[in-house]
Coordinates of C-alpha atoms in Angstrom, one line a residue:
X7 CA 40.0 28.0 -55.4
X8 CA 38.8 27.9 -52.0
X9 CA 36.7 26.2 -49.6
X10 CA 34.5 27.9 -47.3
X11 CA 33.0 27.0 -43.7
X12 CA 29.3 26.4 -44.8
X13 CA 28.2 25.3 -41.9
X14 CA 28.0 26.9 -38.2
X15 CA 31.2 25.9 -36.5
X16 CA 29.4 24.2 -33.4
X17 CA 25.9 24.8 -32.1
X18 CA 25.5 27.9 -29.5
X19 CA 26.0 26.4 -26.0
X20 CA 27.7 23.5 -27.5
X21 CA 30.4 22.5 -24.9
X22 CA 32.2 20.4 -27.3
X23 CA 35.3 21.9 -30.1
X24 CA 34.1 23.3 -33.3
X25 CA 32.7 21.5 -36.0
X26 CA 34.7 23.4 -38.9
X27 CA 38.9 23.4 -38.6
X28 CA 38.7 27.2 -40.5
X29 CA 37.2 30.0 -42.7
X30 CA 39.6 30.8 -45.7
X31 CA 38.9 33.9 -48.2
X32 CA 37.4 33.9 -51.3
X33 CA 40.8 35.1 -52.7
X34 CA 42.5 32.5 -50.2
X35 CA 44.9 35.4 -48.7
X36 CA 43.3 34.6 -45.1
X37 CA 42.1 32.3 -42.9
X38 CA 40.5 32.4 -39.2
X39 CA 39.9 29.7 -36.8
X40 CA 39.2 29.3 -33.3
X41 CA 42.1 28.1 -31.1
X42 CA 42.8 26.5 -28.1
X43 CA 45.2 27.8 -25.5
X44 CA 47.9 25.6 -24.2
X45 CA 48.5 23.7 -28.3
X46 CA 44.9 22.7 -28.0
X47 CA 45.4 19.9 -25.4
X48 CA 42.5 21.5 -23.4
X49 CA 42.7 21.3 -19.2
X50 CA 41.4 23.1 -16.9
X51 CA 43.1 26.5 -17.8
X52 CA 42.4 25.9 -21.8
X53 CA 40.2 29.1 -23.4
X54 CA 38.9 29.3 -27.0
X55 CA 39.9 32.5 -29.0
X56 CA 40.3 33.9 -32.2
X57 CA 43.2 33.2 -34.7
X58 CA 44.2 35.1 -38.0
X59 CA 46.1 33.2 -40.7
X60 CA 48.0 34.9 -43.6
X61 CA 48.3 32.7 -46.3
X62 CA 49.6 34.2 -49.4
X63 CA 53.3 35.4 -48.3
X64 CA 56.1 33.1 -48.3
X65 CA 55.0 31.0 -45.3
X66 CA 52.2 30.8 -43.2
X67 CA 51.9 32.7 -40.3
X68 CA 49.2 33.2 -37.3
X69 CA 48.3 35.9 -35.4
X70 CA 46.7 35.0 -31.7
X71 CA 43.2 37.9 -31.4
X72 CA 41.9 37.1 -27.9
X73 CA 39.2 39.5 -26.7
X74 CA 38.5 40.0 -22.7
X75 CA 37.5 36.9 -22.2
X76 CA 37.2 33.5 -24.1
X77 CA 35.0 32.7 -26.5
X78 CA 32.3 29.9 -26.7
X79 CA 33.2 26.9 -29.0
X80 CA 29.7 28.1 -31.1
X81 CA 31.5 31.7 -32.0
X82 CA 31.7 31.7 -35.6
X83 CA 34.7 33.6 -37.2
X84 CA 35.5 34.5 -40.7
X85 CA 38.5 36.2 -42.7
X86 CA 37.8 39.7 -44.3
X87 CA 40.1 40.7 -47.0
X88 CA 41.6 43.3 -45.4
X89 CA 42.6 41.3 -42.6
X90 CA 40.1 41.5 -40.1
X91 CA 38.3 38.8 -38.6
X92 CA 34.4 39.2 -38.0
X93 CA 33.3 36.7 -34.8
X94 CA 29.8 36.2 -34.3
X95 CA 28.6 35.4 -30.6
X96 CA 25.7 34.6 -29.2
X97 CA 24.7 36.2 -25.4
X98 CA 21.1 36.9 -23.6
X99 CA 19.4 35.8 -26.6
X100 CA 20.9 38.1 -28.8
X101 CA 23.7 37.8 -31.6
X102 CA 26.7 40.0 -31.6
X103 CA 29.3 40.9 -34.1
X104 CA 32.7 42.9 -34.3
X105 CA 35.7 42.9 -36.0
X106 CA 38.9 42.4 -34.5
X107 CA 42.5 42.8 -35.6
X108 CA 45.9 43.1 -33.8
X109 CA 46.8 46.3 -32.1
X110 CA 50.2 46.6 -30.6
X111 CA 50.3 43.5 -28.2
X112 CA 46.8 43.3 -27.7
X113 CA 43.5 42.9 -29.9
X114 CA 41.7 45.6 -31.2
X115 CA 37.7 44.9 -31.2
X116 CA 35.5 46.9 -33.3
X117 CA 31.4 46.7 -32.6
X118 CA 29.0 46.1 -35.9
X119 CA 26.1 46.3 -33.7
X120 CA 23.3 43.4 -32.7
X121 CA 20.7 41.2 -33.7
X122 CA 17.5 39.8 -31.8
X123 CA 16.8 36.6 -31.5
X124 CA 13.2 35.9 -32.5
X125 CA 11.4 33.0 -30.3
X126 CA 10.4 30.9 -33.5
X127 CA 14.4 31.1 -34.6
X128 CA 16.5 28.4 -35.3
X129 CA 19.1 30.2 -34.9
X130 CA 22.1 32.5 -37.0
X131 CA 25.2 31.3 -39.0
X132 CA 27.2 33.7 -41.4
X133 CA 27.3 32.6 -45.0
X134 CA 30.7 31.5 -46.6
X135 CA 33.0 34.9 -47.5
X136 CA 31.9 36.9 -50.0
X137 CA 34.4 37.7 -52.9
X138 CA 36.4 40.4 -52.4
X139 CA 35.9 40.1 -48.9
X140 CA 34.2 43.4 -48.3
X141 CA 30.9 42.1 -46.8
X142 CA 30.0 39.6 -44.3
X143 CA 26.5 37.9 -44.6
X144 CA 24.3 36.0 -42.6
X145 CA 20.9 33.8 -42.6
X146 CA 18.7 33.8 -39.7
X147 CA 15.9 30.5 -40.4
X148 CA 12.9 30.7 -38.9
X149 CA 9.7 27.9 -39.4
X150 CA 8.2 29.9 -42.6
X151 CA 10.7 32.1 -43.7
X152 CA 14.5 32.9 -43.7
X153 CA 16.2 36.2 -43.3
X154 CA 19.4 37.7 -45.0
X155 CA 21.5 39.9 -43.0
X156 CA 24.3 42.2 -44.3
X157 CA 26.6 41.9 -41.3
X158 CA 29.5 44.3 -42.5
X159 CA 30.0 46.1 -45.4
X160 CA 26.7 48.4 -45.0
X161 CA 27.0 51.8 -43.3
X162 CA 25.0 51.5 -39.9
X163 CA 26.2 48.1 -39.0
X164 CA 23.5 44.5 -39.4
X165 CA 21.1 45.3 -41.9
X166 CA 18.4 43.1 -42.9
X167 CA 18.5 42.5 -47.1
X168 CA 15.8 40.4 -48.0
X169 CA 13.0 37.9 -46.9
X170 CA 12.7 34.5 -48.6
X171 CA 10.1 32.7 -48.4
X172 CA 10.6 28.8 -46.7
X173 CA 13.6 27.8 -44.4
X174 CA 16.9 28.2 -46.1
X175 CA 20.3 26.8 -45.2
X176 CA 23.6 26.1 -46.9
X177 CA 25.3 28.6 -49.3
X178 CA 26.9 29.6 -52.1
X179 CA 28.6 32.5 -53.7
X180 CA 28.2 32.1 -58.2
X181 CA 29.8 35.1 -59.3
X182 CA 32.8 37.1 -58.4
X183 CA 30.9 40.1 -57.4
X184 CA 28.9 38.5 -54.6
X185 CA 25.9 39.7 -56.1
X186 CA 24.5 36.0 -57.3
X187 CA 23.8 34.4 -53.8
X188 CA 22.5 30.4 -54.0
X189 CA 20.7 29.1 -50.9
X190 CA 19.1 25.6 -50.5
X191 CA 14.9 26.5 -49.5
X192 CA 13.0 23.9 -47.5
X193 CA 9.6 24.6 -48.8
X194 CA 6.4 21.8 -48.7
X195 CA 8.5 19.2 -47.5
X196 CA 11.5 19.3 -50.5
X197 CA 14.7 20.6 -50.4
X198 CA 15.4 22.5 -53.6
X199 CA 17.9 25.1 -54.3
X200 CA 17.5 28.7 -55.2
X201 CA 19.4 31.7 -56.1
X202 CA 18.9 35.0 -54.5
X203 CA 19.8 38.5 -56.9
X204 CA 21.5 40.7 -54.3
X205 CA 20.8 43.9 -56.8
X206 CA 17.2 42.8 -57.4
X207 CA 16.2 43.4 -53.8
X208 CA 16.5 39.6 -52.9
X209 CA 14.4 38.5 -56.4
X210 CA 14.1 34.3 -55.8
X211 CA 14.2 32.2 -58.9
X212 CA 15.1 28.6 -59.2
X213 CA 18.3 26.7 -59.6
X214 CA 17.7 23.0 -59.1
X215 CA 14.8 21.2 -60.0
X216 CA 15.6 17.9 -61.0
X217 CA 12.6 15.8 -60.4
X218 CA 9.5 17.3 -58.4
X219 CA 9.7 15.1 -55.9
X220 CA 13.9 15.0 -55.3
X221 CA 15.9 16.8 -52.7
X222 CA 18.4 19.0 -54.9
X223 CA 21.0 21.2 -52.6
X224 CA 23.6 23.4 -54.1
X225 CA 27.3 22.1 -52.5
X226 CA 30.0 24.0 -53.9
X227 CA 30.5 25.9 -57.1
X228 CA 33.3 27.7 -58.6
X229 CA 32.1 31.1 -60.3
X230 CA 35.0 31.0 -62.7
X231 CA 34.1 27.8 -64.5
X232 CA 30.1 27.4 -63.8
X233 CA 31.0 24.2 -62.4
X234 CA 28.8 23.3 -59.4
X235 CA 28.7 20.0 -57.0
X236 CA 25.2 19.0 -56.4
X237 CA 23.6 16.3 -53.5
X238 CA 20.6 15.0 -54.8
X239 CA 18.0 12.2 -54.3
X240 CA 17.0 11.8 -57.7
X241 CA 18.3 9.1 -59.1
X242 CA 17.9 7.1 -55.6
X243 CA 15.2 8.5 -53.9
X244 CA 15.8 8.7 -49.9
X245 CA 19.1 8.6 -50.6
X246 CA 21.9 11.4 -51.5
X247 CA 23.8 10.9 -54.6
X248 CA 26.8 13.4 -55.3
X249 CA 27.0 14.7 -58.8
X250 CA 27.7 17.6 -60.9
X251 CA 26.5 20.4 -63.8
X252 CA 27.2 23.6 -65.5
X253 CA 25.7 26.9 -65.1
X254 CA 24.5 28.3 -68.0
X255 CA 25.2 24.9 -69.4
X256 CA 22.8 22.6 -71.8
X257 CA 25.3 19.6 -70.9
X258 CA 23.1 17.2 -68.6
X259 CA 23.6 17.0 -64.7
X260 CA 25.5 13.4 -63.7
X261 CA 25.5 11.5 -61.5
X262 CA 28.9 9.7 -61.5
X263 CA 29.6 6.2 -59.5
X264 CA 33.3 6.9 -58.4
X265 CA 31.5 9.4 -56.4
X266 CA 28.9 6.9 -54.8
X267 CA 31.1 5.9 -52.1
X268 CA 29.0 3.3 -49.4
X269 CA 29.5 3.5 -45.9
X270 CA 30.9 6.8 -46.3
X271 CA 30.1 10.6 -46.2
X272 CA 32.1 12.6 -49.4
X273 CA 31.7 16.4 -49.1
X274 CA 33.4 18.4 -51.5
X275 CA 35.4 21.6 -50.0
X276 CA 37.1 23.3 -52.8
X277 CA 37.6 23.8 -56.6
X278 CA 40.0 24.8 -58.7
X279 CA 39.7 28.2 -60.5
X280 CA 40.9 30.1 -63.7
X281 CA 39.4 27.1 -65.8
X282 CA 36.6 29.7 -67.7
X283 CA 35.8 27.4 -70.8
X284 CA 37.0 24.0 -69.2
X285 CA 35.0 23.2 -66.4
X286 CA 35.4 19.3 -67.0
X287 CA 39.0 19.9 -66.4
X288 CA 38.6 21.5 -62.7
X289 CA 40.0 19.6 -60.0
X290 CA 37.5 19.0 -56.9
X291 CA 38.9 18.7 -53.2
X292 CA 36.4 16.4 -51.5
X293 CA 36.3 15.6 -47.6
X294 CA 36.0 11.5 -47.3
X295 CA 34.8 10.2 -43.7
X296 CA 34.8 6.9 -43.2
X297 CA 34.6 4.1 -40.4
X298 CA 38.8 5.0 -39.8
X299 CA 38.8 8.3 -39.8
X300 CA 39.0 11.3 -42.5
X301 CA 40.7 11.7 -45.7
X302 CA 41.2 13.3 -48.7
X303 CA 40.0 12.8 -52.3
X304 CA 41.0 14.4 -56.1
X305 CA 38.0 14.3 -58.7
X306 CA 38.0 16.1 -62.1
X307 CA 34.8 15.5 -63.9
X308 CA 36.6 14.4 -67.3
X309 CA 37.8 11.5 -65.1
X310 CA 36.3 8.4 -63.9
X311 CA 38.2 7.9 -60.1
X312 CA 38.8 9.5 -57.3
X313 CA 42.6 10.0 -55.7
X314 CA 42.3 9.0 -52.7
X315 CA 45.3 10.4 -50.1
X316 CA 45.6 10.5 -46.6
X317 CA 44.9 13.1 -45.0
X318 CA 47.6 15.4 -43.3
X319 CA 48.7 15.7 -39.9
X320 CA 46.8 18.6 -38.1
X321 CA 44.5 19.0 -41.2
X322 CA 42.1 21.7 -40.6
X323 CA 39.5 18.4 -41.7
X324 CA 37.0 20.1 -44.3
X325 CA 39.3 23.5 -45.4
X326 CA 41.5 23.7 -48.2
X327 CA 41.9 25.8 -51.4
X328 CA 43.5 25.4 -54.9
X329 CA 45.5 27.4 -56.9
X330 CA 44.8 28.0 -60.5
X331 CA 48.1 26.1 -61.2
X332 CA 46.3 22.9 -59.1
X333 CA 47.9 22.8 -56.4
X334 CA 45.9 21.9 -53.1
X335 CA 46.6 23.5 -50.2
X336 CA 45.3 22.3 -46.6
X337 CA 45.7 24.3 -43.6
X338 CA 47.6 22.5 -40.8
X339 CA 47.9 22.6 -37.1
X340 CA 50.2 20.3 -34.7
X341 CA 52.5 20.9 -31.4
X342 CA 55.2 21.6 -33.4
X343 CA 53.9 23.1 -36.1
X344 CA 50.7 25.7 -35.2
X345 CA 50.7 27.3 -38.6
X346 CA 51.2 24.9 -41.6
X347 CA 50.2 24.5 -45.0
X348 CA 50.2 20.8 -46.8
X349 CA 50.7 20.7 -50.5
X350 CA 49.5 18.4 -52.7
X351 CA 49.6 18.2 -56.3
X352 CA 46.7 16.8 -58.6
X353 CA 47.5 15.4 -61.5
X354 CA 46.5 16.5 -65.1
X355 CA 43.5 14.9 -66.8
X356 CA 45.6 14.4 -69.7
X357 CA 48.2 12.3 -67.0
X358 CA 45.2 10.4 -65.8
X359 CA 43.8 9.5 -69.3
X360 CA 47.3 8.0 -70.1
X361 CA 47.2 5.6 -66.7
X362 CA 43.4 4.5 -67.3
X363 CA 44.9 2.3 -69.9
X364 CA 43.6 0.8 -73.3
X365 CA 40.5 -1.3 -70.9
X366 CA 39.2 2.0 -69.3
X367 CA 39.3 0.5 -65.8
X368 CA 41.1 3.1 -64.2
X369 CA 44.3 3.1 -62.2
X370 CA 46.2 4.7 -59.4
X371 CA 47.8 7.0 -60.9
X372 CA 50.8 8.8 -59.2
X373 CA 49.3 10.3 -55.9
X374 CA 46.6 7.3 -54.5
X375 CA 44.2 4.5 -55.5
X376 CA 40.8 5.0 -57.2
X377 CA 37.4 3.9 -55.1
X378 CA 37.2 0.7 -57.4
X379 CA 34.1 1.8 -58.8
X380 CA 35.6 1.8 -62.3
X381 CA 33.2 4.0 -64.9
X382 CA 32.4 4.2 -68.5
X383 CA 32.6 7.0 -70.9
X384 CA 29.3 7.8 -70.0
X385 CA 30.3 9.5 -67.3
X386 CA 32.4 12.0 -69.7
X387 CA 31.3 15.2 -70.8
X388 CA 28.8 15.2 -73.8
X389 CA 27.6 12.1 -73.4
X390 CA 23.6 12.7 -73.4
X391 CA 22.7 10.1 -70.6
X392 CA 22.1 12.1 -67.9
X393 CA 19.7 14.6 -66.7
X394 CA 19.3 17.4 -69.3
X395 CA 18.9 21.2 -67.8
X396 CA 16.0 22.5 -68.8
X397 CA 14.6 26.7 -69.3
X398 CA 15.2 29.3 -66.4
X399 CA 12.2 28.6 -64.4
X400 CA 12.0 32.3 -62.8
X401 CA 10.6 33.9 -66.1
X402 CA 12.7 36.4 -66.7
X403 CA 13.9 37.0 -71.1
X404 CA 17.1 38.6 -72.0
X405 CA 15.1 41.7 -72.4
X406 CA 15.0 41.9 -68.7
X407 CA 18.6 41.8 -67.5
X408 CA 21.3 44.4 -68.8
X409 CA 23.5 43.3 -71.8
X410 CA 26.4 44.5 -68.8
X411 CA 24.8 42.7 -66.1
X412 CA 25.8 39.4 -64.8
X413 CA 23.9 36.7 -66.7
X414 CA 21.3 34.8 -64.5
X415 CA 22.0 31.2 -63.7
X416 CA 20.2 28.6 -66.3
X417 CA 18.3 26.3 -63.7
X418 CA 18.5 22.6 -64.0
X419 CA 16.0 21.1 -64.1
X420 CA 13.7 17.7 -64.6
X421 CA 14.3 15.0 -67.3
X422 CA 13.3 11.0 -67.5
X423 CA 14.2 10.3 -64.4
X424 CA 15.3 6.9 -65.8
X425 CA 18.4 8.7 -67.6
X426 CA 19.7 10.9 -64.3
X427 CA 22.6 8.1 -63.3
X428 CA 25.4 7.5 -65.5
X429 CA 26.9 3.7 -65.8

């Protein structure tokens, strides 16, 4: 569906332009970005500010919200779904949020109120949007535990939600509720991810444990489908391997080689939604960066390529969203086009199927190349050689959790590690 800005979109006091093009809504209706003034050529009299994009009308359209004064390169904004865009500033050691939205011809700024920033912090990003785009979150790491912030949405501005134990980073929303929050914990020297209950007062359990000794982060995940996008060092220790599982699933996690592409970095960015009971059949948006530049790449797991297509002009590089339908949709920004959407249109697994041909090597199908890797049907759903999920690690029976309550996700976890790679 959509892709959201997990990462901070430059480091405070960064002098340089933001790391992330865009934030988009859960729902995809909006999008927010920091511009440049003067078409983003820079100069002298060139001043950052905040930019609203609508999305879901007949075309694209921005809406310039500049404040008093310009903003930092390291001020984070994100969509709301009502149209507001939260920014998050840092100043005298203290983070700041407000809401802003267009009044007449000028921007209208609304104050959430403040946070300190402790002396053993690393720092405070906002998480990716929550569904529904109600509430606004935030993690604030520090060098033995992480905080979780409600930024808006509560009734008395920041207010802190839980306390979790180790230093936590990325982020992920696995329901459509926002209740089932997944955050990747640095705890004794591993990486491993973890989901955090929003209605069980910030209760921890586990979500990846593929080997005890393996870095497992949480990517991307679509709630509709289960499907989630793992990095992992399991099956090459020291090194990060992209693969993929199902929530709730006892189908193994893989490890596919199309995805193992050397020499560069593949970060998926978006998924495609509505596919409840077919999760094999979602399309995956991934982020290729290479020794020439950035690009873009199509994945389904039921195939055994990636699509590779060139990327744009003015891509947003790392934002994008699909429709149910599969349609891709990249937000785009030139001189003579500020607002634009690019549309691309993945083809069906039942379309790719046909081109692999009789051999199973693969082809190029109708919209780019494959990465050459080739693939086997091990690398298709059901096949058992892969790493199997195991039992939910946090304790917790069906007894515990409402027959109306939102199912906990099944962790996955360890199996021979000499089965984790598919060939």
């Amino acid at each position: 569906m959509t892709a959201c800005a997990i990462e901070p979109s430059a480091d405070p006091g960064d002098g340089g332009a933001p790391l992330v093009g865009c934030s988009i809504t859960a729902e995809g209706a909006y999008a927010a970005r920091l511009a440049r003034s003067g078409g983003g050529g820079g100069g002298a009299g060139a001043a950052w500010y905040p930019e609203r994009w609508t999305l879901d009308g007949p075309e694209p359209y921005a809406v310039p919200l500049p404040g008093n004064q310009p903003e930092e390169p390291g001020t984070e904004v994100q969509p709301m779904g009502d149209g507001r865009v939260l920014v998050h500033r840092v100043a005298a050691g203290r983070h700041l949020f407000a809401l802003l939205y267009p009044t007449g011809p000028g921007t209208g700024e609304l104050p959430l109120g403040a946070v300190e920033c402790p002396a053993d912090s690393t720092g405070m990003r906002l998480l990716p949007p929550v569904p529904g785009g109600e509430r606004a979150y935030a993690l604030a790491a520090g060098p033995r535990a992480t905080v979780l912030w409600r930024i808006a949405g509560g009734a008395f501005g920041p207010e802190r939600v839980a306390e979790i134990p180790g230093r936590c980073s990325g982020g992920a929303w696995l329901d459509r509720t926002g209740r089932m929050l997944a955050v990747d914990r640095e705890t004794g020297g591993r990486t491993k991810a973890v989901v955090v209950d929003l209605e069980r007062d910030g209760e921890v359990s586990p979500l990846l444990q593929i080997a005890p000794d393996s870095d497992d982060r949480l990517l991307l995940a679509d709630p509709d489908s289960g499907l989630v996008l793992i990095g992992s060092d399991a099956p090459s220790p020291g090194r990060e391997r992209l693969g993929w599982g199902v929530l709730g699933s006892t189908l193994p996690v893989r490890f596919p080689e199309c995805l193992r592409m050397p020499d560069c970095v593949v970060t998926p960015f978006a998924v495609q939604p509505g596919q409840v009971l077919t999760p094999e059949r979602c399309a995956v948006a991934l982020r290729v960066d290479g020794a020439f530049g950035s690009w873009v790449g199509v994945w389904r797991p039921a195939e055994r390529q990636v699509r590779h297509l060139p990327a744009p002009e003015g891509w947003l590089t790392g934002a994008g969203l699909w429709t149910p339908d599969g349609e891709l949709r990249l937000p785009c920004s030139t001189p003579r086009s500020p607002c634009g959407v690019a549309r691309l249109v993945a083809p069906d697994t039942a379309d790719a199927d046909r081109a692999d041909g009789a051999d199973g090597a693969g082809g190029a199908g109708g919209t780019g190349g494959t990465d050459g890797t080739g693939g086997t049907d091990g690398e298709r759903p059901g096949n058992p050689e892969a790493a199997t999920p195991g039992e939910p690690g946090d304790g917790a029976g069906a007894a515990d959790t409402p027959a109306a309550a939102q199912p906990r996700p099944v962790p996955l976890q360890q199996a021979p590690l000499a089965r984790l790679v598919t060939k």
